[in-house]
Amino acid sequence: MWPWSSRSPSATVTCLACGDGIPRSAAREYDKYGNQWDRRDKEFEHLCPTCHNELCHQPRDELEDILVELHAGEEETDAFLARYLATVEDRYGRVEEES
Ligand SMILES: [Zn+2]
């Protein structure tokens, strides 16, 4: 259902922002509700270290709002990613893409 929610310790998770597969051990847990200590009935999103660093440069409170607004984790990654990028671009300007 959610490819990044596997409980296996060797699982690969999917970066919320760029969609890359990354080892769970290397991923940064990202809680869109901002409370990482309440783990009950929750699934965490994951970010690769690169995206984690980049996202931290953006206004965090607003980012959380955007993620909640766009129902992060409730939709297909591709569909969410497209809307996320469009929303961020609309609010903050063009997102630089590193290749
Ligand atoms: Zn990423």
Short mmCIF file of C-alpha atoms and ligand atoms in Angstrom, two decimals:
data_model
loop_
_atom_site.label_atom_id
_atom_site.label_comp_id
_atom_site.label_asym_id
_atom_site.label_seq_id
_atom_site.Cartn_x
_atom_site.Cartn_y
_atom_site.Cartn_z
CA MET A 1 0.00 0.00 0.00
CA TRP A 2 2.61 2.50 1.13
CA PRO A 3 5.94 1.32 -0.23
CA TRP A 4 7.90 3.34 2.33
CA SER A 5 6.06 2.00 5.36
CA SER A 6 7.60 -1.47 5.47
CA ARG A 7 8.68 -2.59 8.91
CA SER A 8 11.65 -4.54 7.61
CA PRO A 9 14.92 -3.09 8.96
CA SER A 10 16.60 -3.60 5.61
CA ALA A 11 13.77 -1.93 3.72
CA THR A 12 14.23 0.76 1.20
CA VAL A 13 12.05 3.78 1.73
CA THR A 14 10.97 6.38 -0.76
CA CYS A 15 11.98 9.99 -0.35
CA LEU A 16 8.90 12.12 0.06
CA ALA A 17 10.36 14.97 -1.95
CA CYS A 18 12.32 13.45 -4.83
CA GLY A 19 10.92 9.93 -4.96
CA ASP A 20 14.30 8.24 -4.80
CA GLY A 21 14.61 4.93 -3.04
CA ILE A 22 16.98 5.12 -0.09
CA PRO A 23 17.96 2.67 2.65
CA ARG A 24 15.75 3.17 5.67
CA SER A 25 18.84 3.52 7.83
CA ALA A 26 19.94 6.53 5.79
CA ALA A 27 16.53 8.17 5.57
CA ARG A 28 15.40 11.04 7.71
CA GLU A 29 12.04 10.48 9.28
CA TYR A 30 9.74 13.32 8.56
CA ASP A 31 6.57 13.85 10.50
CA LYS A 32 4.35 16.28 8.66
CA TYR A 33 2.52 17.06 11.87
CA GLY A 34 5.73 18.11 13.60
CA ASN A 35 5.53 15.71 16.53
CA GLN A 36 7.99 12.89 16.16
CA TRP A 37 7.44 11.58 19.67
CA ASP A 38 3.86 10.55 19.28
CA ARG A 39 4.26 7.45 17.18
CA ARG A 40 0.90 5.85 17.75
CA ASP A 41 -1.25 5.20 14.71
CA LYS A 42 1.10 7.09 12.49
CA GLU A 43 3.19 6.40 9.47
CA PHE A 44 6.23 8.54 8.97
CA GLU A 45 7.28 10.02 5.70
CA HIS A 46 10.91 9.75 4.77
CA LEU A 47 13.31 12.14 3.15
CA CYS A 48 16.72 11.42 1.72
CA PRO A 49 19.50 13.45 3.42
CA THR A 50 19.79 15.80 0.44
CA CYS A 51 16.12 16.73 0.38
CA HIS A 52 16.03 16.94 4.16
CA ASN A 53 18.74 19.57 4.07
CA GLU A 54 17.07 21.48 1.26
CA LEU A 55 13.66 21.45 2.86
CA CYS A 56 15.08 22.83 6.07
CA HIS A 57 15.98 25.97 4.16
CA GLN A 58 12.36 26.70 3.46
CA PRO A 59 9.93 28.20 5.96
CA ARG A 60 9.17 25.15 8.03
CA ASP A 61 5.80 26.11 9.40
CA GLU A 62 4.47 26.82 5.97
CA LEU A 63 5.99 23.65 4.61
CA GLU A 64 4.12 21.65 7.20
CA ASP A 65 0.92 23.36 6.18
CA ILE A 66 1.55 22.56 2.55
CA LEU A 67 2.22 18.91 3.27
CA VAL A 68 -0.93 18.59 5.32
CA GLU A 69 -2.90 20.57 2.78
CA LEU A 70 -1.75 18.31 -0.02
CA HIS A 71 -2.44 15.18 2.01
CA ALA A 72 1.14 14.00 2.00
CA GLY A 73 1.35 10.25 2.20
CA GLU A 74 -2.25 9.70 1.24
CA GLU A 75 -1.72 9.76 -2.47
CA GLU A 76 0.52 8.19 -5.03
CA THR A 77 4.01 9.60 -4.68
CA ASP A 78 4.13 10.89 -8.25
CA ALA A 79 0.83 12.71 -7.97
CA PHE A 80 1.75 14.20 -4.64
CA LEU A 81 5.19 15.21 -5.83
CA ALA A 82 3.81 17.02 -8.83
CA ARG A 83 1.37 18.99 -6.73
CA TYR A 84 3.94 19.63 -4.04
CA LEU A 85 6.42 21.07 -6.48
CA ALA A 86 3.75 23.16 -8.16
CA THR A 87 2.59 24.53 -4.83
CA VAL A 88 6.07 25.32 -3.57
CA GLU A 89 6.97 26.90 -6.87
CA ASP A 90 3.85 28.99 -6.76
CA ARG A 91 4.57 30.21 -3.24
CA TYR A 92 8.34 30.43 -3.13
CA GLY A 93 9.41 30.63 -6.74
CA ARG A 94 11.08 28.11 -8.95
CA VAL A 95 12.60 25.12 -7.19
CA GLU A 96 16.20 24.69 -8.17
CA GLU A 97 16.90 21.22 -9.40
CA GLU A 98 20.35 19.79 -9.01
CA SER A 99 21.44 17.13 -11.41
ZN ZN B 1 15.05 13.15 -1.80
#
